Every structure is written in C-alpha cells, then in structure tokens.
Amino acid sequence: MGSEGQRGPAAARGPGQGDPRALRRDCQHRIFVNRSLALEKIKCFGFDMDYTLAMYKSPDYEELAFNLLLEHLVAIGYPPEILAYKYDPTFPTRGLVFDALYGNLLKVDSHGNLLVCAHGFRFLKGAEILHYYPNKFIQRDDMKRFHILNTLFNLTEAHLYACLVDFFTNCSRYVNCDTGYKHGNLFMSFRSMFQDVREAMDHVHLSGCLKEKTLENLEKYVVKDPRVPLLLSRMKEVGKVFLATNSDYTYTDAIMSYLFDFSHGDKADVPQRPWRSYFDLIVVDTRKPLFFAEGTVLRQVDTDTGKLRIGTYTGPLQHCAVYSGGSSDVVCDLLGVKGKDILYMGDHIFGDILKSKKRQGWRTFLVVPELARELQVWTEKSELFEELRSLDLFLAELYQHLDSGSSERPDISSIKRRIQKVTHEMDMCYGKMGSLFRCGSRQTLFANQLMRYADLYAASFINFLYYPFSYLFRAPPVLVCSPQPLLLTCCASVSLPEGGMGLIEVLGRHPTPWLAGASLSLGALSTPSLGALSTPPQMAHESTVEHSRLDSGDAVTALPPWLAQHGDPGQQVPQDSSGEEEDDGEA
C-alpha cells in the first residue's frame, strides 16, 4: 500500500512533495481517524458480532424486526389496523431522540439544540416547534423523558414510534391531546406507548423469534463476504484475535458458521477450516456494557450441546474453546495483553466503544455502515456543496471591509434564503431525516459522540484489508480557533513505512464533510470542507461540551440482556475527559 505514493511524475519530486490526490485510497475503502493509532503497536484485535462481523442486510432485516414488533403490539391489544404500516428505510436515522412527553422524534446537536422535529411523519416548523420547545432546546439529562435511539436495532423502533403517532393522530376514534390520546374513559400517553414499544423490543429479542426468523433465511438477512476469513487470518498472523458478543452460543455458532462457510479457507488453495480456528478467544453472553465493568461469572461452553459447564472457569486459555460471561479484565488476563494493546471493533458507541475506552483504555474502531451512503451522496451531490461554498464566499465579500464602526447593513436576506434552500435539498439527499452526521452546517449528537469516543471509524472493518499492519493512522492537527471562511484540505491518515518518510493520504474533498474538525489537515488551503462553508470547523475544546450527567454506567445492570449488548438506547453518553492524544508517531 505504501507504494501508492510512487506513481507517475510525483515520484521524482521527492518524499512528501507529490500530488496528494494520487495517494488517496478508494472512497469506500478508507478508514478515518479521530485519534492517532500505530497499527503495528496493536497486539490484539477484538470484535463484536452483530452489525460488525455479521452485517445484516438492510432494509430486509429491519423489515423483519418491524413486522415482528407490530405483531406483538397487536397481540397485546393495539388496533390491528397498524399492521398496514410498512417499514420505510428512508425515514429513520440513528441518533434520534424520542420525547416521551409529547411523542415527537427529535434530531438534536450535542448541546440539545433542536435540528429537526417530527410528530409522526409530519415535520413541525416555526410556531409548532415553539409550542413544545419554547427555546428550541431540550435538557438531555432528563432521561425519563428523552430517549436516544443510537443503535442500528433502534432504526425499526424509531420508525414504529412515527407509525403509532401517525395512526392515533389520524384515527377518528381517538381525541388528540398534547401528551397522548383519549378514547372514552381511557387515556394513552406517549410515555405508555414508549413503554409498550420497549417491551415489544424486549420480547422480539428475548423470545428468540427474531433470531429464529433470521436463521431460517440467512441468505436474505446476513451479508456473506469472502474477505472476512481472509482478513481475520492475516490479523491472526500479526497478533491475537478474539470475539466478544452478547449473543448466545447457539446463535453465534450458526451465524459464524455461515460467514465462514466457503468451499476453501482464507485462500483459494487452502481447505476450509472451522470458524473457531480464526480466533484465539471466543466469549459469548458477555452482557456488554456490564462486561467492561465487574462482568459476570466466566464459564466454559460445551460446544457439542451449547450448554454451560457448571462452575467458574479458572484454567488457562484453551485453543478453540468457547467461554460464556466473564469480563474485559478476564480477556486481558487470558490473552496476556494490556488495554492499549487491544483494538476493539463494534457498532455501538455506548456498549462497545465508550465503555471499552473509559473502563479499560482499549483502542476503538466504530463500524458505521451508513458511512457508505453518506460518502456516495457527498460524491454525487458535490455541486450542492460547491454552491454553499460560493454563497459563503459571497457573504464574506459583503462584510470584508466592515467593522464595528460601520453603519452599512448589507441585505443578505436573499442569500440566507438560498442557503436554506440548498441546505434542505442537500439534507433530503440522505433521507427524510437528513444526514446521520449533520443538519445543514450543524453537527448532530451522533457525529459528536463518534468524534469523541472512536479512535478510528469506517463503513466496515473489512477496510483494514486495504492497509498494511505497519500503518500509522495519524490524526491531523486542528486549530483551536480559525477565521471564517477557511478553506481546508482534509486528511484521513498517514503511512510511515519503516525507515521512510511520511506519506500523507489526502482526500481531494473531505470524505465526511459533516465531521469538519475530526480529521482536518492544515497542510494546504485549497479545497473546502463543508464545515468551512457556513461555520468555522468544530473546535477541539467545543466537542467535549455536553448537557449530560457525568456517568450513569453504574445502572447498566438493570438492562434486559438483549439491550445490554447495545446499551440502553435511552442512555446518555457520559462526559469523557480521556481524549488525550496518543504518542503514536510523534517525532
């Protein structure tokens, strides 16, 4: 991979002097950086299973879960008419907040400022929003009222809330109230609706009906990629590999057997081998995020029957053995590694990423499947971003020679209207709720959490296949303050081959314009990021400001088992002061 910098005439210019665009990887293969990480220092690679190693096909998998939820709600007394609703993948996005008082779905920034507000499928504007939220702001630490829908499993839940609100709002049998619906002497609050949906989610996961339906048609619901065994075999050559999943052994074995079921092994001329042979340690029933705290009793699994053996396992690590429960401390002890030696990959910010970093100091890689779509839109709709850039420059010209003593007031009303129109058009390219990462020029809560807690992130862990294990992922410096407008060239990472000069992989445009400030390089001021178009880039010190309580992780033991894997969707991500820069690659 390091040879990518030696193409054409650029090679004759000497190290570090070639065309940066010639060094960039394919857009869909890139890994993006929030904190520097030297891959050669990683001694152990850890994986979650659901939505990480095992990617579920969208929207088929979400449709399955959605239909099961509807069936359960009807079974407990909801009107059978709701069965007419179909899952719409263009509506929900992760990171939405459900207001259990007024029944609204909200898209907010990291401080609780409202970006989008929907009641059912109707988007509220102006006076309607002010009726519910006079300051266009929510107190995110009110966790009994505001519930964050942060996981990929929450996509169906978010859509179901919208469907139920839409149905009862438009059903003539029910009287609309601010906090729910009235039918005769009965009153159904939005809070009780929320509780019913949460109980339905518990039922779908705990009863095993979702898993059963998935296993009945694996080809329809699970992505099978021959690159998975190839990458894991390469990782095992340079370090240790472990699996830590909340799923039980029976389901894990079925899913993993399917993922590794090829006519050959990791190479065409190598015979197929059991999936367990790709891992040094396998732990099921981990009950994350409890797994990253005190954990549970470590037991050994009988792989023939799937049953647990009696008593706590206290012996050494056994090859191809499977364990149940335990804790992250047990993983470190069995594998003989320390926290900083581990790079753990998962899909959930709270259950996988935040807790592994805060409690154990593990390095973290967040899987963001939506990133592939976001990058596609960014590429296909580049003319919209260019128009925003032009409008921003025009605004700068109008104010260029004015100061506090100027009486002149430029008329910018038409420019503001045009910015709003282009921004709305841009947001709608991503879906009805807009981008996962931004709303116009403002960063979403999800984007802020990603920047704070994930060292690396990409659409898939498979992207490691396109980087050498000697790679240095370098987070470029970000100015504490920057004037507006500032046009920035954006950098994803730096490769430092042994004994060689650093080769900067620079993207022609910022691949994630919504995350301005997460990985910006100030080496050349030529190509804009979206963050530079309307507002200065997010400053490093600003990204740690949250309206949330310091830590509520001690309460995670009350979560149901299926929910514990992904964290409580209503759980606020606590503040973290552990975002220090690593010394990787520092001269």
XYZ file of C-alpha atoms in Angstrom:
587
model
C 0.000 0.000 0.000
C 2.877 2.319 0.741
C 3.783 2.220 -2.923
C 0.709 4.224 -3.800
C 2.803 7.346 -3.343
C 5.224 6.353 -6.102
C 3.014 6.789 -9.153
C 3.896 8.866 -12.184
C 5.880 12.108 -12.086
C 5.157 12.614 -8.406
C 7.834 10.077 -7.502
C 10.550 12.298 -8.988
C 9.637 15.201 -6.743
C 10.905 13.524 -3.594
C 9.127 12.312 -0.463
C 6.204 14.436 0.648
C 6.196 16.584 -2.494
C 3.907 14.590 -4.798
C 0.266 15.187 -5.652
C -1.720 14.235 -2.513
C -4.679 13.125 -4.602
C -2.532 10.390 -6.176
C -2.123 8.799 -2.725
C -5.741 8.544 -1.719
C -7.459 5.180 -1.464
C -10.782 4.273 -2.994
C -13.527 6.192 -1.217
C -15.301 3.074 0.072
C -12.063 1.515 1.406
C -10.941 4.368 3.629
C -10.577 4.340 7.387
C -10.993 7.714 9.090
C -9.135 8.994 12.110
C -10.061 10.892 15.262
C -7.008 9.928 17.332
C -3.635 8.733 16.093
C -3.055 4.997 16.192
C 0.010 2.975 15.174
C -1.346 -0.309 13.867
C 1.964 -2.074 14.456
C 1.557 -1.438 18.223
C -1.723 -3.354 18.317
C -1.172 -6.859 19.664
C -4.784 -7.959 19.814
C -7.849 -7.397 17.596
C -11.271 -7.734 19.229
C -14.667 -7.993 17.529
C -18.333 -7.678 18.340
C -20.523 -9.925 16.172
C -23.881 -8.292 15.362
C -23.525 -5.464 12.826
C -19.721 -5.833 12.965
C -18.505 -9.250 11.866
C -22.066 -10.155 10.877
C -23.611 -7.388 8.801
C -27.354 -7.644 8.361
C -28.870 -6.783 5.006
C -30.794 -3.540 5.006
C -33.710 -2.985 4.704
C -34.692 -6.687 4.750
C -33.534 -7.265 8.315
C -35.181 -4.079 9.610
C -38.422 -5.024 7.842
C -38.383 -8.404 9.587
C -37.893 -6.844 13.030
C -40.517 -4.166 12.316
C -43.176 -6.710 11.353
C -42.477 -8.786 14.460
C -42.869 -5.673 16.616
C -46.211 -4.821 15.007
C -47.487 -8.373 15.521
C -46.586 -8.271 19.206
C -48.262 -4.887 19.743
C -51.458 -6.197 18.153
C -51.232 -9.296 20.349
C -51.224 -7.119 23.495
C -54.229 -5.067 22.374
C -53.181 -2.447 19.837
C -55.572 -1.912 16.892
C -54.956 -4.456 14.094
C -55.033 -1.576 11.587
C -51.408 -0.785 12.466
C -50.383 -3.957 10.604
C -50.930 -1.989 7.388
C -47.804 0.072 8.061
C -44.633 -0.915 6.192
C -41.068 -0.158 7.158
C -39.685 2.840 5.260
C -35.853 2.824 5.277
C -35.745 6.427 4.058
C -37.360 7.796 7.220
C -35.365 6.875 10.338
C -31.731 7.544 11.087
C -29.649 6.738 14.121
C -29.156 9.261 16.886
C -32.768 10.471 17.022
C -34.316 11.319 20.387
C -37.854 10.254 21.319
C -39.711 12.715 23.554
C -41.903 10.508 25.768
C -43.916 13.542 26.913
C -45.067 14.882 23.543
C -44.401 11.881 21.280
C -42.019 13.745 18.973
C -38.930 12.386 17.221
C -36.114 14.909 17.510
C -32.800 15.363 15.808
C -30.511 17.378 18.058
C -26.932 18.559 18.240
C -24.504 17.673 21.025
C -25.809 20.507 23.224
C -29.510 19.624 22.907
C -30.415 22.282 20.326
C -33.204 21.117 18.018
C -32.306 20.460 14.390
C -35.412 18.548 13.220
C -38.745 17.831 14.914
C -41.334 15.320 13.642
C -44.713 14.337 15.084
C -45.462 11.041 13.409
C -44.487 11.617 9.793
C -45.314 15.325 9.915
C -42.345 17.638 10.280
C -43.042 20.592 12.557
C -41.911 24.131 11.821
C -41.798 27.551 13.425
C -44.644 28.178 15.852
C -45.434 24.453 16.199
C -41.921 23.728 17.452
C -42.020 26.710 19.809
C -45.286 25.372 21.266
C -43.498 22.258 22.510
C -39.981 23.643 22.929
C -40.036 27.423 23.559
C -36.238 27.652 23.434
C -35.769 25.065 20.653
C -33.677 23.190 23.180
C -34.025 20.046 25.296
C -32.429 19.017 28.582
C -30.795 15.778 27.547
C -30.100 14.806 31.134
C -33.866 14.315 31.642
C -33.529 10.637 30.817
C -37.069 9.735 31.877
C -38.409 11.946 29.122
C -35.786 11.953 26.358
C -34.550 8.620 24.994
C -31.704 8.407 22.477
C -32.132 5.846 19.694
C -28.466 5.270 18.940
C -28.185 1.664 17.763
C -28.850 0.060 14.420
C -31.521 -2.047 16.149
C -33.243 1.235 17.091
C -33.983 2.096 13.435
C -37.118 -0.058 13.472
C -38.071 1.315 16.883
C -37.817 4.929 15.679
C -39.969 4.176 12.651
C -42.519 2.374 14.820
C -42.945 5.432 17.072
C -43.664 7.530 13.992
C -46.186 4.965 12.721
C -48.068 4.775 16.014
C -48.231 8.553 16.422
C -49.386 8.882 12.825
C -52.100 6.255 13.287
C -53.598 7.570 16.536
C -53.364 11.199 15.387
C -55.417 10.463 12.273
C -57.797 7.875 13.731
C -61.260 9.375 14.336
C -61.851 7.122 17.344
C -59.198 8.946 19.368
C -59.072 12.523 20.665
C -55.680 14.207 20.279
C -54.085 15.683 23.401
C -50.664 17.252 23.887
C -49.349 14.271 25.832
C -51.303 11.397 24.283
C -54.697 10.237 23.053
C -58.097 9.842 24.708
C -60.671 7.193 23.851
C -63.759 7.277 26.046
C -62.607 6.844 29.618
C -59.185 5.616 28.531
C -56.099 7.785 28.085
C -52.977 6.504 26.361
C -49.965 8.701 26.993
C -46.915 8.834 24.761
C -44.943 7.554 27.748
C -47.062 4.399 27.954
C -46.692 3.989 24.185
C -42.931 4.208 24.619
C -43.044 1.554 27.355
C -45.147 -0.757 25.181
C -42.700 -0.479 22.273
C -39.737 -1.107 24.569
C -41.447 -4.201 25.967
C -42.141 -5.353 22.413
C -38.438 -4.899 21.599
C -37.542 -6.997 24.636
C -39.977 -9.698 23.579
C -38.737 -9.873 19.980
C -35.147 -10.318 21.149
C -35.576 -12.368 24.321
C -38.165 -14.780 22.926
C -35.774 -15.650 20.121
C -38.340 -15.083 17.359
C -36.105 -12.569 15.534
C -33.143 -14.948 15.708
C -35.274 -17.881 14.537
C -36.571 -15.972 11.524
C -33.030 -14.818 10.702
C -31.596 -18.329 10.836
C -34.419 -19.643 8.632
C -33.201 -17.491 5.746
C -29.576 -16.478 6.291
C -29.031 -15.599 2.646
C -31.784 -12.984 2.833
C -30.730 -11.362 6.086
C -26.960 -11.776 6.544
C -24.153 -10.471 4.311
C -21.643 -13.170 3.387
C -18.241 -11.804 2.382
C -15.234 -13.995 1.434
C -12.927 -11.219 2.607
C -13.874 -11.861 6.264
C -11.847 -15.096 6.696
C -9.024 -13.590 4.636
C -8.695 -10.530 6.861
C -9.011 -12.474 10.114
C -6.336 -14.932 9.036
C -3.996 -12.029 8.265
C -4.759 -10.417 11.622
C -4.003 -13.697 13.383
C -0.582 -13.771 11.715
C 0.416 -10.460 13.339
C -1.463 -10.630 16.648
C -4.222 -12.265 18.650
C -7.891 -12.185 17.691
C -10.931 -12.530 19.947
C -14.717 -12.389 19.663
C -16.865 -10.881 22.438
C -20.603 -10.956 21.738
C -23.775 -10.796 23.787
C -25.408 -13.429 21.623
C -25.725 -16.968 22.969
C -23.514 -19.742 21.633
C -26.184 -21.460 19.530
C -26.968 -18.297 17.550
C -23.297 -17.259 17.379
C -22.258 -20.666 16.049
C -24.962 -20.602 13.364
C -24.110 -17.092 12.192
C -20.344 -17.571 12.249
C -20.544 -20.964 10.534
C -22.468 -19.297 7.722
C -19.979 -16.413 7.449
C -17.029 -18.804 7.140
C -18.752 -21.442 5.004
C -16.778 -21.331 1.780
C -15.518 -24.157 -0.408
C -11.994 -23.113 0.588
C -10.312 -21.428 3.528
C -8.969 -17.894 3.651
C -7.181 -18.614 0.321
C -8.340 -20.425 -2.796
C -5.773 -23.237 -2.435
C -6.343 -23.739 1.311
C -9.015 -26.149 2.590
C -11.907 -24.838 4.657
C -11.406 -24.800 8.416
C -13.775 -24.283 11.382
C -14.689 -20.701 12.181
C -13.430 -21.041 15.749
C -9.887 -21.603 14.468
C -9.741 -17.959 13.326
C -9.938 -16.769 16.963
C -7.650 -17.121 19.957
C -10.545 -16.450 22.345
C -14.329 -16.612 21.929
C -16.658 -15.202 24.586
C -20.470 -15.291 24.267
C -23.205 -13.983 26.602
C -20.931 -11.087 27.574
C -23.752 -8.737 28.660
C -21.971 -5.612 27.471
C -21.599 -2.927 28.785
C -21.516 -4.825 32.118
C -18.715 -6.840 30.532
C -16.450 -3.773 30.703
C -17.135 -3.279 34.427
C -17.446 -6.037 37.010
C -18.644 -8.565 34.452
C -20.204 -11.926 35.256
C -19.031 -15.450 36.089
C -16.788 -16.947 33.385
C -17.989 -20.393 32.341
C -16.945 -22.780 29.616
C -19.397 -23.729 26.880
C -19.869 -27.313 25.782
C -19.673 -26.774 22.026
C -21.402 -30.111 21.336
C -24.569 -29.288 23.275
C -24.355 -25.493 23.610
C -24.875 -25.812 27.363
C -22.718 -24.174 30.037
C -20.481 -26.250 32.249
C -21.049 -25.880 35.972
C -18.676 -23.696 37.958
C -16.356 -20.785 37.263
C -13.605 -21.455 34.746
C -10.194 -20.754 36.286
C -7.832 -22.586 33.939
C -5.589 -21.358 31.129
C -6.781 -20.366 27.671
C -7.686 -23.405 25.581
C -7.415 -23.486 21.787
C -10.800 -23.198 20.022
C -12.646 -23.257 23.362
C -15.732 -21.068 23.870
C -16.488 -19.219 27.093
C -19.589 -17.505 28.442
C -19.773 -14.312 30.514
C -16.594 -13.042 32.110
C -15.281 -9.509 31.815
C -12.818 -7.399 29.872
C -10.268 -7.975 32.657
C -10.577 -11.720 32.122
C -9.985 -11.230 28.372
C -6.764 -9.317 29.078
C -5.588 -11.976 31.549
C -6.325 -14.934 29.279
C -4.687 -13.311 26.252
C -1.804 -11.765 28.199
C -2.335 -8.239 26.878
C -2.924 -4.755 28.300
C -5.693 -2.312 27.419
C -3.663 -0.216 24.977
C -2.611 -3.373 23.135
C -6.207 -4.050 22.086
C -8.106 -2.558 19.157
C -11.777 -3.370 19.692
C -14.286 -3.085 16.855
C -18.009 -2.630 17.354
C -21.072 -0.828 16.063
C -22.429 0.808 19.220
C -20.935 3.945 20.719
C -22.071 3.229 24.270
C -21.989 -0.568 24.597
C -18.866 -1.223 22.509
C -16.824 1.935 22.150
C -17.281 4.287 25.099
C -17.187 1.678 27.841
C -14.215 -0.229 26.411
C -12.275 3.043 26.208
C -13.271 4.557 29.552
C -13.141 1.442 31.694
C -10.202 -0.382 30.084
C -8.339 2.050 27.831
C -8.843 -0.138 24.776
C -8.297 1.475 21.390
C -11.572 1.692 19.494
C -12.891 1.268 15.955
C -16.528 2.181 15.279
C -18.366 0.476 12.425
C -20.699 2.977 10.749
C -22.477 1.184 7.856
C -24.317 4.388 6.925
C -20.995 5.960 6.028
C -21.023 4.252 2.631
C -24.266 6.012 1.698
C -23.102 9.331 3.140
C -19.927 9.194 1.049
C -21.932 8.337 -2.043
C -24.190 11.362 -1.582
C -21.184 13.588 -0.926
C -19.675 12.458 -4.223
C -22.842 12.592 -6.327
C -24.102 15.933 -4.970
C -20.806 17.802 -4.938
C -22.385 20.666 -6.890
C -24.599 21.479 -3.899
C -21.593 21.710 -1.599
C -19.828 23.891 -4.164
C -22.840 26.203 -4.277
C -22.798 26.519 -0.494
C -19.124 27.369 -0.711
C -19.814 30.093 -3.254
C -22.596 31.565 -1.122
C -20.316 31.588 1.900
C -17.598 33.384 -0.023
C -20.126 35.928 -1.261
C -21.167 36.645 2.327
C -17.523 37.089 3.287
C -17.045 39.634 0.489
C -20.043 41.679 1.654
C -18.606 42.027 5.156
C -14.933 42.182 4.190
C -14.443 45.961 4.670
C -16.928 46.458 7.524
C -16.124 46.714 11.208
C -17.844 47.740 14.462
C -17.891 51.376 13.367
C -19.684 50.704 10.082
C -23.282 51.883 9.731
C -23.835 49.975 6.496
C -26.061 46.861 6.817
C -25.769 44.582 3.783
C -29.032 42.990 2.673
C -28.339 39.267 2.974
C -31.968 38.064 3.083
C -31.863 36.552 -0.401
C -28.548 34.808 0.331
C -29.934 33.342 3.544
C -32.993 32.029 1.708
C -30.781 30.450 -0.926
C -28.554 28.866 1.721
C -31.639 27.425 3.422
C -32.957 26.044 0.124
C -29.663 24.437 -0.868
C -29.118 23.076 2.639
C -32.583 21.494 2.667
C -32.036 19.977 -0.775
C -28.698 18.640 0.389
C -30.182 17.115 3.563
C -33.001 15.408 1.658
C -30.439 13.547 -0.452
C -29.652 11.436 2.608
C -33.230 10.594 3.609
C -36.260 12.207 5.220
C -34.382 12.855 8.462
C -31.291 14.067 6.642
C -27.674 13.062 7.218
C -26.625 10.933 10.165
C -23.798 13.392 10.819
C -25.091 16.857 10.014
C -28.142 19.024 9.604
C -27.046 21.811 7.300
C -23.831 23.109 8.792
C -24.536 21.850 12.313
C -23.136 18.629 13.689
C -25.537 16.038 15.099
C -25.312 14.393 18.501
C -24.245 11.123 16.850
C -21.397 12.821 14.995
C -20.170 14.477 18.164
C -20.150 11.181 20.036
C -18.337 9.465 17.179
C -15.600 12.106 17.219
C -15.172 11.906 20.979
C -15.092 8.173 21.562
C -13.982 6.362 18.381
C -10.266 6.406 17.589
C -10.977 5.108 14.083
C -14.172 4.615 12.096
C -15.254 3.277 8.714
C -18.243 1.736 6.975
C -16.837 -1.748 7.648
C -13.955 -3.378 9.491
C -13.157 -5.047 6.143
C -11.437 -1.786 5.181
C -8.424 -2.935 7.220
C -7.777 -5.308 4.346
C -6.536 -2.332 2.317
C -3.965 -1.120 4.871
C -0.672 -2.730 5.928
C -0.274 -3.702 9.576
C 2.618 -1.228 9.809
C 0.250 1.652 9.064
C 0.167 4.792 11.167
C -3.279 6.346 11.324
C -2.420 9.956 12.025
C -4.945 12.482 13.260
C -4.015 15.824 11.686
C -3.794 18.876 13.950
C -6.819 21.130 14.353
C -6.560 24.803 15.178
C -8.218 25.853 18.437
C -9.628 28.809 16.543
C -9.845 29.633 12.869
C -11.190 32.596 10.939
C -14.128 32.333 8.582
C -14.136 31.443 5.770
C -11.224 28.991 5.877
C -10.815 26.501 3.069
C -9.278 23.270 4.194
C -7.754 20.213 2.606
C -8.697 17.133 4.563
C -6.529 14.236 5.605
C -7.565 10.726 6.578
C -4.324 9.173 7.734
C -0.555 8.968 7.402
C 1.521 5.985 6.387
C 5.054 5.831 7.750
C 6.873 2.880 6.163
C 9.857 1.687 8.168
C 12.863 3.870 7.528
C 10.925 6.057 5.119
C 9.358 9.474 5.049
C 5.708 10.015 5.902
C 3.257 9.727 3.031
C 0.139 11.752 3.731
C -3.065 10.301 2.360
C -5.032 13.410 1.488
C -8.550 13.384 0.150
C -9.408 15.748 -2.664
C -12.521 16.704 -0.741
C -13.310 15.919 2.859
C -14.923 12.449 2.614
C -17.050 13.197 5.662
C -17.903 16.876 5.318
C -20.260 16.607 8.249
C -17.346 15.929 10.603
C -15.322 19.046 9.965
C -12.683 19.253 12.622
C -12.472 15.498 13.196
C -9.683 14.948 10.713
C -8.629 18.195 9.105
C -5.160 18.821 7.792
C -3.950 22.393 7.514
C -1.134 21.465 5.166
C -2.736 23.156 2.158
C -5.565 25.671 1.921
C -7.125 24.730 -1.350
C -10.208 22.516 -1.098
C -13.091 23.317 1.260
C -14.744 21.097 3.779
C -18.426 21.644 4.375
C -17.712 22.829 7.878
C -15.806 25.774 6.440
C -18.720 26.830 4.289
C -21.169 28.063 6.868
C -19.440 27.866 10.236
C -15.865 27.525 11.414
C -14.767 23.929 11.977
C -15.795 22.325 15.255
C -13.079 23.200 17.739
C -11.389 20.529 19.788
C -12.468 22.041 23.089
C -16.067 22.513 21.950
C -16.575 18.845 21.147
C -16.498 17.881 24.829
C -19.348 20.136 25.959
C -22.446 18.071 26.741
C -25.673 18.617 28.642
C -25.466 15.231 30.314
C -24.702 13.822 33.690
C -21.155 12.694 34.307
C -21.647 8.938 34.405
C -24.635 6.670 34.690
C -22.882 3.461 33.754
C -23.397 2.002 37.224
C -27.063 1.457 36.429
C -26.475 -0.801 33.440
C -27.112 -3.978 35.423
C -30.835 -3.247 35.220
C -30.853 -3.550 31.426
C -32.504 -6.581 29.818
C -29.935 -9.000 28.335
C -30.580 -8.200 24.673
C -30.476 -4.465 25.352
C -27.279 -4.721 27.357
C -25.342 -5.618 24.219
C -26.080 -2.298 22.611
C -26.506 -0.182 25.716
C -29.740 1.427 26.790
C -30.960 3.432 23.780
C -32.144 5.999 26.290
C -28.756 6.103 27.947
C -26.954 9.401 27.585
C -23.300 9.114 26.725
C -21.436 10.479 29.743
C -18.753 13.076 29.550
C -15.287 11.842 28.871
C -12.041 13.617 29.569
C -9.884 10.833 28.184
C -9.418 12.234 24.700
C -5.708 12.777 25.111
C -3.503 12.443 22.068
C -1.517 9.235 21.820
C 2.224 9.392 21.348
C 1.997 7.227 18.237
C 4.102 8.717 15.508
C 5.161 11.775 17.458
C 8.604 12.960 16.459
